Structures are given as structure tokens and as C-alpha cells.
PDB file of C-alpha atoms in Angstrom:
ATOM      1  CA  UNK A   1      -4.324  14.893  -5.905  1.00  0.00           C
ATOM      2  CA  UNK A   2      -2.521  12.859  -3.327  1.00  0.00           C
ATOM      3  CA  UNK A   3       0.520  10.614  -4.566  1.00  0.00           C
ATOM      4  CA  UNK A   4      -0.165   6.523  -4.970  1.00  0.00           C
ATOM      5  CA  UNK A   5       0.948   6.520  -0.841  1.00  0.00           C
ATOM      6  CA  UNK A   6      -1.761   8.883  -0.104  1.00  0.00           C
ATOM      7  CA  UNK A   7       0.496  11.921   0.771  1.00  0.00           C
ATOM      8  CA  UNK A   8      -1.518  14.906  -0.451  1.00  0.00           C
ATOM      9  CA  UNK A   9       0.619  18.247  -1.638  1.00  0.00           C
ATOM     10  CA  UNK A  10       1.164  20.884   0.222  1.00  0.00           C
ATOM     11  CA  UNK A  11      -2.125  23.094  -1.025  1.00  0.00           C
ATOM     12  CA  UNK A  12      -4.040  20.074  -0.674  1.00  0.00           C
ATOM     13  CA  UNK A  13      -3.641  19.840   3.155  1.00  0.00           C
ATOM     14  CA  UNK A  14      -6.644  20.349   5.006  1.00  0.00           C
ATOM     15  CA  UNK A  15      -6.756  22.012   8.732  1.00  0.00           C
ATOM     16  CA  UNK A  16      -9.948  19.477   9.929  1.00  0.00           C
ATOM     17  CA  UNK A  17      -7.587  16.126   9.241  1.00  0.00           C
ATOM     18  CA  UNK A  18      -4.731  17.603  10.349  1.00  0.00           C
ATOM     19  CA  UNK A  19      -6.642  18.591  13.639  1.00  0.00           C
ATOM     20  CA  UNK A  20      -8.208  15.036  13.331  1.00  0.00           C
ATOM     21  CA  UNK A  21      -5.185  13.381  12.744  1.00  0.00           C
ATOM     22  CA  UNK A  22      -3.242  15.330  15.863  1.00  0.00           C
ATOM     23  CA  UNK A  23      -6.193  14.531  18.394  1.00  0.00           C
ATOM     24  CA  UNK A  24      -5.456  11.194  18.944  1.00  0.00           C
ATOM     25  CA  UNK A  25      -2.501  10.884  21.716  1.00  0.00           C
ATOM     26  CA  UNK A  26      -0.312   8.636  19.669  1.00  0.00           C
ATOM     27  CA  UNK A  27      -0.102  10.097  16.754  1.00  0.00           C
ATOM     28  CA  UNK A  28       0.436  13.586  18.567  1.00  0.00           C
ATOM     29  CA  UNK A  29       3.528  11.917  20.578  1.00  0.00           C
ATOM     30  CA  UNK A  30       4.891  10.690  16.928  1.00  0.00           C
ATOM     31  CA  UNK A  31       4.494  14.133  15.499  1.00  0.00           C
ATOM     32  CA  UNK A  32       6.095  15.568  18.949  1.00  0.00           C
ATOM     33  CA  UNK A  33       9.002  13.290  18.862  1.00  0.00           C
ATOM     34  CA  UNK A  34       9.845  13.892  15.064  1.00  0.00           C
ATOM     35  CA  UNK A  35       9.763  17.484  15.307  1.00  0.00           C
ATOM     36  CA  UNK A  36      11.721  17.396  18.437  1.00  0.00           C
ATOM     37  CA  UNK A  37      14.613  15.817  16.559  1.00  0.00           C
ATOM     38  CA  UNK A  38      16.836  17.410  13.550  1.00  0.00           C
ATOM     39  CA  UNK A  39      14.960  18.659  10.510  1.00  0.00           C
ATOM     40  CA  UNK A  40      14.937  15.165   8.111  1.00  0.00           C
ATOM     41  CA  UNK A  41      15.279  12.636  10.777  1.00  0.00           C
ATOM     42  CA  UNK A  42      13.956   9.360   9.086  1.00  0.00           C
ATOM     43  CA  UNK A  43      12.264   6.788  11.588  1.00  0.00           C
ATOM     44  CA  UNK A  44      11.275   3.524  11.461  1.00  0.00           C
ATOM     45  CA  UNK A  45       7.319   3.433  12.525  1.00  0.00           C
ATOM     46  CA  UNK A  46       8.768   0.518  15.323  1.00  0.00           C
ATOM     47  CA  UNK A  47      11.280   3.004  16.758  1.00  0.00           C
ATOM     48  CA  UNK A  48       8.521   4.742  18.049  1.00  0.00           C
ATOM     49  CA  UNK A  49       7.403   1.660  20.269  1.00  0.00           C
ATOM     50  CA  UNK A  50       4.127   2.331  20.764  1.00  0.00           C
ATOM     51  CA  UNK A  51       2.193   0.485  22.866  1.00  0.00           C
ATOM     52  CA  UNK A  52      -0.247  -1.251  20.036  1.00  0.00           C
ATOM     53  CA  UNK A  53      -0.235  -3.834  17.654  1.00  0.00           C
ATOM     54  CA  UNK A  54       1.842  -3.296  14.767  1.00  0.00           C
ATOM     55  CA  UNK A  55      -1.643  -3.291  12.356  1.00  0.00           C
ATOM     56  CA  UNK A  56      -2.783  -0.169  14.901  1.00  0.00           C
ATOM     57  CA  UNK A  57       0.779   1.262  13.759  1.00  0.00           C
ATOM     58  CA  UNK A  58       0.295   0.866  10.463  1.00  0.00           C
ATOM     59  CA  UNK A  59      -3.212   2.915  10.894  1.00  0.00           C
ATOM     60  CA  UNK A  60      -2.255   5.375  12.997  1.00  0.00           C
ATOM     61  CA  UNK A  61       0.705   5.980  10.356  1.00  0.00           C
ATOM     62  CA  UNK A  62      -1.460   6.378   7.466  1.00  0.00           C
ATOM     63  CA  UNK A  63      -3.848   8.467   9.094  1.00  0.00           C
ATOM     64  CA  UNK A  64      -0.164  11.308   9.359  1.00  0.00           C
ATOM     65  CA  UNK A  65       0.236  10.490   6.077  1.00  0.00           C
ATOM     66  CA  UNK A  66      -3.111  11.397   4.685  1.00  0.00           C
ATOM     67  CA  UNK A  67      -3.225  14.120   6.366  1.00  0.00           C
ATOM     68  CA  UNK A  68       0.119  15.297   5.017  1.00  0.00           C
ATOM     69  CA  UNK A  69       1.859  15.464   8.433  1.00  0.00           C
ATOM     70  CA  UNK A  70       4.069  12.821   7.826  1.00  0.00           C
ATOM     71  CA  UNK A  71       5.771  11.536   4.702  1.00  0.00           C
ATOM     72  CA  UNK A  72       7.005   7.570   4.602  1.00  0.00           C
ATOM     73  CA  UNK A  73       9.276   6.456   1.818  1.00  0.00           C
ATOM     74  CA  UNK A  74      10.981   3.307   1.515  1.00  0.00           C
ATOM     75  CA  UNK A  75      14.733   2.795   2.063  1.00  0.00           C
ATOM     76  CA  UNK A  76      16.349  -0.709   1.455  1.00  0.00           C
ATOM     77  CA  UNK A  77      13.824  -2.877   3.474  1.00  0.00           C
ATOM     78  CA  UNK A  78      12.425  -0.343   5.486  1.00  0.00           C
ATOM     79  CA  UNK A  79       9.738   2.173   5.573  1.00  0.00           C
ATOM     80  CA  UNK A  80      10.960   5.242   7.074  1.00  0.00           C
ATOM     81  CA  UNK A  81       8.564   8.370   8.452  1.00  0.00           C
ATOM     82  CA  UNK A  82       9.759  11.445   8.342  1.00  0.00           C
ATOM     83  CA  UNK A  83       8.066  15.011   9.255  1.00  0.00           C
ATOM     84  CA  UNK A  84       6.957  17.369   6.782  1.00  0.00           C
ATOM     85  CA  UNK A  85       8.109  20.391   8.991  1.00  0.00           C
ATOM     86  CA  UNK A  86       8.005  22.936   6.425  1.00  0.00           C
ATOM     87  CA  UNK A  87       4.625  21.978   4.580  1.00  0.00           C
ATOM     88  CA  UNK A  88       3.563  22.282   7.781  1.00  0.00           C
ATOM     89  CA  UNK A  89       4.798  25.715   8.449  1.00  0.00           C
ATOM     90  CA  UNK A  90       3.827  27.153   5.564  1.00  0.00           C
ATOM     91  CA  UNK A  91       0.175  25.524   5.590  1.00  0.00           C
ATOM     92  CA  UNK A  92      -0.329  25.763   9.385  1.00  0.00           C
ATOM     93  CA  UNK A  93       2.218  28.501  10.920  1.00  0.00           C
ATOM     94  CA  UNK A  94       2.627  27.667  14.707  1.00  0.00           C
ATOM     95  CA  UNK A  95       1.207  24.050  15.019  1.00  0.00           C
ATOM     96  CA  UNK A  96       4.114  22.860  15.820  1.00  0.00           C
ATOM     97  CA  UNK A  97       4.837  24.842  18.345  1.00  0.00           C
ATOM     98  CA  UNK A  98       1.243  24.318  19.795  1.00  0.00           C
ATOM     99  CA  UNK A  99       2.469  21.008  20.154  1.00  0.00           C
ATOM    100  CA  UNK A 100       5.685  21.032  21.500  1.00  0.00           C
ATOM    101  CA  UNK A 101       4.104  23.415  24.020  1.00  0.00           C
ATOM    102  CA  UNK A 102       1.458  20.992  25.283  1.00  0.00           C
ATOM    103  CA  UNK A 103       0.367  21.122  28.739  1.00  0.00           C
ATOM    104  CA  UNK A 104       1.287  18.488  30.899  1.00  0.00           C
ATOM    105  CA  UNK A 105      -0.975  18.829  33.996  1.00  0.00           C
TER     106      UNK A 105
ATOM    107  CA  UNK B   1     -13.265  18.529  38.418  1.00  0.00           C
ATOM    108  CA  UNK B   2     -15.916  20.473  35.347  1.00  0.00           C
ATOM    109  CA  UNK B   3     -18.772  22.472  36.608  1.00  0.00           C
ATOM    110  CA  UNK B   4     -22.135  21.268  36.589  1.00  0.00           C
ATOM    111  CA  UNK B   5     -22.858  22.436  33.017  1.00  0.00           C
ATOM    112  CA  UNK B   6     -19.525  20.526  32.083  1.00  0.00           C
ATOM    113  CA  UNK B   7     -17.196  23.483  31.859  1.00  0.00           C
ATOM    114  CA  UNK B   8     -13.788  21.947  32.651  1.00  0.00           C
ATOM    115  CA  UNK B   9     -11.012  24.755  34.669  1.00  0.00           C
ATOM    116  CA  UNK B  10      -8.425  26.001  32.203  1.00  0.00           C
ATOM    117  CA  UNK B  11      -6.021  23.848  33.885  1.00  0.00           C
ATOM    118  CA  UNK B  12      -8.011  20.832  32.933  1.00  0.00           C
ATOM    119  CA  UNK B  13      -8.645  21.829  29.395  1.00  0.00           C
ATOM    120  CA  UNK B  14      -6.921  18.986  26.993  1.00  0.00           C
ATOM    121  CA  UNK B  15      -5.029  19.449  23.767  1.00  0.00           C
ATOM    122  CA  UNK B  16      -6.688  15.981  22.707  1.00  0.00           C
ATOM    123  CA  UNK B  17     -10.217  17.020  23.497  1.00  0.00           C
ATOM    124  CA  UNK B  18      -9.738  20.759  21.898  1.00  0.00           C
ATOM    125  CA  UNK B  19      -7.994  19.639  18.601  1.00  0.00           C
ATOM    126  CA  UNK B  20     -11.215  16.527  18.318  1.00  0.00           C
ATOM    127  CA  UNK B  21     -13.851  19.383  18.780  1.00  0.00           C
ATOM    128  CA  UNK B  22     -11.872  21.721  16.921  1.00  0.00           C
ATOM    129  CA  UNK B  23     -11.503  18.834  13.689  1.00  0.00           C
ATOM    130  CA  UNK B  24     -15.218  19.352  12.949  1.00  0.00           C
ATOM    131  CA  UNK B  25     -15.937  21.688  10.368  1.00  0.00           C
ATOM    132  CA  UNK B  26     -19.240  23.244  11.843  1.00  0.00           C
ATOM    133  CA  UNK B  27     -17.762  23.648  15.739  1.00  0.00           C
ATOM    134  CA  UNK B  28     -14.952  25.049  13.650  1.00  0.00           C
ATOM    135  CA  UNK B  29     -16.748  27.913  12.194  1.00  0.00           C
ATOM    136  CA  UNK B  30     -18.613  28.838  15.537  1.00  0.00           C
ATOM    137  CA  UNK B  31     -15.173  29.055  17.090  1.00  0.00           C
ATOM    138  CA  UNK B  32     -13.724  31.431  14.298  1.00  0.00           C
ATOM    139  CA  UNK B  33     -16.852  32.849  14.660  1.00  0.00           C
ATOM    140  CA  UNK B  34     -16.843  34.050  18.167  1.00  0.00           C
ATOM    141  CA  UNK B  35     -12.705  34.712  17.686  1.00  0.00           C
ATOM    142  CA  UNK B  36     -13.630  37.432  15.145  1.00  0.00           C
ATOM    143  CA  UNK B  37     -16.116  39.413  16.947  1.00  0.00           C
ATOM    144  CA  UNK B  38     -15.333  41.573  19.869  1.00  0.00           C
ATOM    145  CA  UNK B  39     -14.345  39.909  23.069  1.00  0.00           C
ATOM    146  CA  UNK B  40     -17.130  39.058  25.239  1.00  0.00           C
ATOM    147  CA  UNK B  41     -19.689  38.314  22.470  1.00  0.00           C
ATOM    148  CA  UNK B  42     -22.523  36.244  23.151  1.00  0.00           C
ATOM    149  CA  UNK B  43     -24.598  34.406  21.382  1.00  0.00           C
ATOM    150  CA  UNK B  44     -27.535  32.007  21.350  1.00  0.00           C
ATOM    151  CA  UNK B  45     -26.657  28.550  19.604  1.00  0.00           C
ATOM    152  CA  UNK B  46     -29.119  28.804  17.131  1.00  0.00           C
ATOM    153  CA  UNK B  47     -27.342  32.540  15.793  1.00  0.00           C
ATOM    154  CA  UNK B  48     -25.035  30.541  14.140  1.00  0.00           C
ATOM    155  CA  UNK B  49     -27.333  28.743  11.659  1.00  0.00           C
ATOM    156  CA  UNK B  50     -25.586  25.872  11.599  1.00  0.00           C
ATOM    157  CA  UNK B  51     -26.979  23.305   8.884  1.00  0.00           C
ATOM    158  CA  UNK B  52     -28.440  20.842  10.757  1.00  0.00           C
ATOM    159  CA  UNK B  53     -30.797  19.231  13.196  1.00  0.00           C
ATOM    160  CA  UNK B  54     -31.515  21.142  16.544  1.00  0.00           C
ATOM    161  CA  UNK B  55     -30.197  17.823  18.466  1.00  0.00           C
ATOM    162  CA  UNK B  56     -26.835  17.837  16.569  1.00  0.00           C
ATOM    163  CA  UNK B  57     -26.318  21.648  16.989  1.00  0.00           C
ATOM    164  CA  UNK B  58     -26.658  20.716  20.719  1.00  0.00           C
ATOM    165  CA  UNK B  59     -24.156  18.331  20.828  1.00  0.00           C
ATOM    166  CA  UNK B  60     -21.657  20.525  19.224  1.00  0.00           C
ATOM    167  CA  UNK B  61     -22.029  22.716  21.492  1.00  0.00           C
ATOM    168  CA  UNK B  62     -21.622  20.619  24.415  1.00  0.00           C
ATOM    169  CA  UNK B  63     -18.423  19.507  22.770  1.00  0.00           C
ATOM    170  CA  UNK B  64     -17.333  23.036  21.917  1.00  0.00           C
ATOM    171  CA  UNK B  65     -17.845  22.965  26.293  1.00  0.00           C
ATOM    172  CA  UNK B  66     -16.843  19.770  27.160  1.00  0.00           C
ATOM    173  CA  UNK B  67     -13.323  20.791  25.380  1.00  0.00           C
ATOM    174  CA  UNK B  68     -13.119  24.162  27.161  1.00  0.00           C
ATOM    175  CA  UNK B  69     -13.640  26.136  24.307  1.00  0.00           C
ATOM    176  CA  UNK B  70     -17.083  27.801  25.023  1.00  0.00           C
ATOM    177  CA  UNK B  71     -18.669  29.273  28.382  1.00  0.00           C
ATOM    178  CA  UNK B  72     -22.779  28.636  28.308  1.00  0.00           C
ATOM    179  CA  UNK B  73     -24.941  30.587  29.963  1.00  0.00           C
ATOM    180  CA  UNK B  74     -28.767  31.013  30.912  1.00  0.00           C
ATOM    181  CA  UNK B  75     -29.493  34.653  30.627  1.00  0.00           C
ATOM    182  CA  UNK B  76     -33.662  35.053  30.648  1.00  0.00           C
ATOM    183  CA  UNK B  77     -35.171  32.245  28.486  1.00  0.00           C
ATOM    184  CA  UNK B  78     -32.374  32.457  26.420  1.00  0.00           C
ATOM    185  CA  UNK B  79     -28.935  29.992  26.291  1.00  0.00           C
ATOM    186  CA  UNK B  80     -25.597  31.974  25.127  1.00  0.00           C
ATOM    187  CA  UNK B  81     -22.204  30.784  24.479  1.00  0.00           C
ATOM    188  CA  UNK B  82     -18.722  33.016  24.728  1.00  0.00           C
ATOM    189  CA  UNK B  83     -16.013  31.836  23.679  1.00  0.00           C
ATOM    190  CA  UNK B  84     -13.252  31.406  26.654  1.00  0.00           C
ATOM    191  CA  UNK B  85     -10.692  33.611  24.740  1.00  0.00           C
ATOM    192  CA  UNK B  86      -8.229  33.965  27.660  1.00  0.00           C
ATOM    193  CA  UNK B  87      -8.437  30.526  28.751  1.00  0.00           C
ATOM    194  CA  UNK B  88      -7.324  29.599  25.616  1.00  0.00           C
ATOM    195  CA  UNK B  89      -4.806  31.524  24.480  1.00  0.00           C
ATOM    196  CA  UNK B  90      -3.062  30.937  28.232  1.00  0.00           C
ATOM    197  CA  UNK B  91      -3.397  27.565  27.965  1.00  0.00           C
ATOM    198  CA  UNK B  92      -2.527  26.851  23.768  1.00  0.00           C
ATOM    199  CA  UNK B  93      -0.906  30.104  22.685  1.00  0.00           C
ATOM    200  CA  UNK B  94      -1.625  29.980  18.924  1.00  0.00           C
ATOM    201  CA  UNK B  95      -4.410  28.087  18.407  1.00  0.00           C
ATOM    202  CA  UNK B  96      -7.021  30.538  17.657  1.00  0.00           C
ATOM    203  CA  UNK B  97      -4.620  32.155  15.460  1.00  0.00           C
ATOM    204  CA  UNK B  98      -4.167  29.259  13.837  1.00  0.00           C
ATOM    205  CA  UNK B  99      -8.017  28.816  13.043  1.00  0.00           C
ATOM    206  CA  UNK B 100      -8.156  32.634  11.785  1.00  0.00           C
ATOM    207  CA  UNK B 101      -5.654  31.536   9.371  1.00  0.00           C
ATOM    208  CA  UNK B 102      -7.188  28.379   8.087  1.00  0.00           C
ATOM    209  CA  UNK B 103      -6.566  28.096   4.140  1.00  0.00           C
ATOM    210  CA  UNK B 104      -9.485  28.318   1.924  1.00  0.00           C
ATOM    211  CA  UNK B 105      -8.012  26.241  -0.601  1.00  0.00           C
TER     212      UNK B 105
END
């Protein structure tokens, strides 16, 4: 069963809202840019500055939580994302890649 | 620009619009489908037996289409769909593999 924040385990991840989840351009840069950086970099959801209101942040976030791409924990005042690489590998082996190896044109 | 029948070039094919069609459970399984049997398998939409109305099987296949992921074709009275294997695995190495390997549970 998914946590009180809505992060499901591991085994509980499901391929349709992960592909869900990654087909919105957004939330595909925010996965992109976190798994682009070192293994347990912890981001604000602002320091992505994406070009929404914060309440569409605060959705789109969620919606990478649920789907167990993304876990957020809070840290002093903050809420920090950060990516759940290896769940990730181990549920969905090459995904990430897929991503990082997105067409352009 | 697509074809006629909405069949965009593999250059045009999207990550966005493969991983929405691809989030669906049903134009999921006609995609694993088609990825299991030999290469160059055709088949009429309604082969797949797909639980639902005639209408909604023909939108997802013009999704499935619209994304890039199937080729349809009027052979006779009959409508068939391939599955674009090359195009896709040149343009998003590892994402057929990725649907092969979908966890059951």
C-alpha cells in the first residue's frame, strides 16, 4: 500500500502510470534533469522553474510521486524531490535511458 | 507532415505521444501483442478482442497510429495493423523491450 505521501513500494509500481506520468513534457524534463544529476540529488520542486503556477507544480509533483518515480521528503522547511533511480531500474530496466535518449527533432 | 491515414515519419514520431498511447492498458496489450509474434504480422483490429465497443477499439487504434506505433492497411475488405518494429526501436531503443518486460504484479 502506498505510504501517507502516496509513494507506492517498489512492487507496487505500475508500468501504465509510470508511462502516464512520463507523457506529459514537464514531468518528463523533471525526471530527465534528476537523473541527469548525481544519484540522491535532492531538489526543491521551484528549482525546477517551470513555467506554471506553483498549484500546477504541486500536481504535476504528485502525479511522480504516485507513480513512484519520484520520492519528496521534507527537510527543515522544505520539500525536497528526489529520483527513485534504482526502484526504477529494477521495476522498469532501461526507462531511464529511453529518456535521456529522447529525440530532439 | 503524417500521411493521409495519419501515419506520422519515424522522424516525427514523439516520445510524449508514444508513452500517452502506450499508458493505456488495452493499446498496451495490442502492442505486446504484435512485439511477440513474428515480424511483419498483421492483423485485423477486431483479432485482438479487445473488451469494448467497436467505436472505442477504433480510436485506439488510431492512437496506436497517430503515435507511430502501428502501420494500417486496406488489404481486400479487410483493415490490418503491423506494428512499425524498426521505426521504433531506431527511434526509442528499449521501449518495446521494456513493454515485454512489464511486471505482472
Amino acid at each position: 500500500m502506498p505510504d501517507a505521501e502516496g509513494h507506492p513500494d517498489r512492487g507496487e509500481m505500475e508500468l501504465g502510470k509510470v508511462l502516464a506520468a512520463l507523457a506529459d513534457p514537464l514531468r518528463r524534463s523533471v525526471v530527465r534533469e534528476l537523473a541527469a544529476a548525481p544519484d540522491g540529488t535532492a531538489r526543491t520542486c521551484s528549482s525546477f522553474a517551470l513555467p506554471v503556477s506553483k498549484a500546477t507544480v504541486t500536481h504535476h509533483f504528485r502525479v511522480l510521486r504516485e507513480a513512484g518515480l519520484v520520492r519528496q521528503v521534507d527537510r527543515g522547511n522544505s520539500r525536497m524531490a528526489t529520483l527513485r533511480r534504482s526502484d526504477i531500474e529494477q521495476r522498469f530496466p532501461g526507462l531511464l535511458a529511453l529518456l535521456a535518449a529522447e529525440p530532439t527533432a
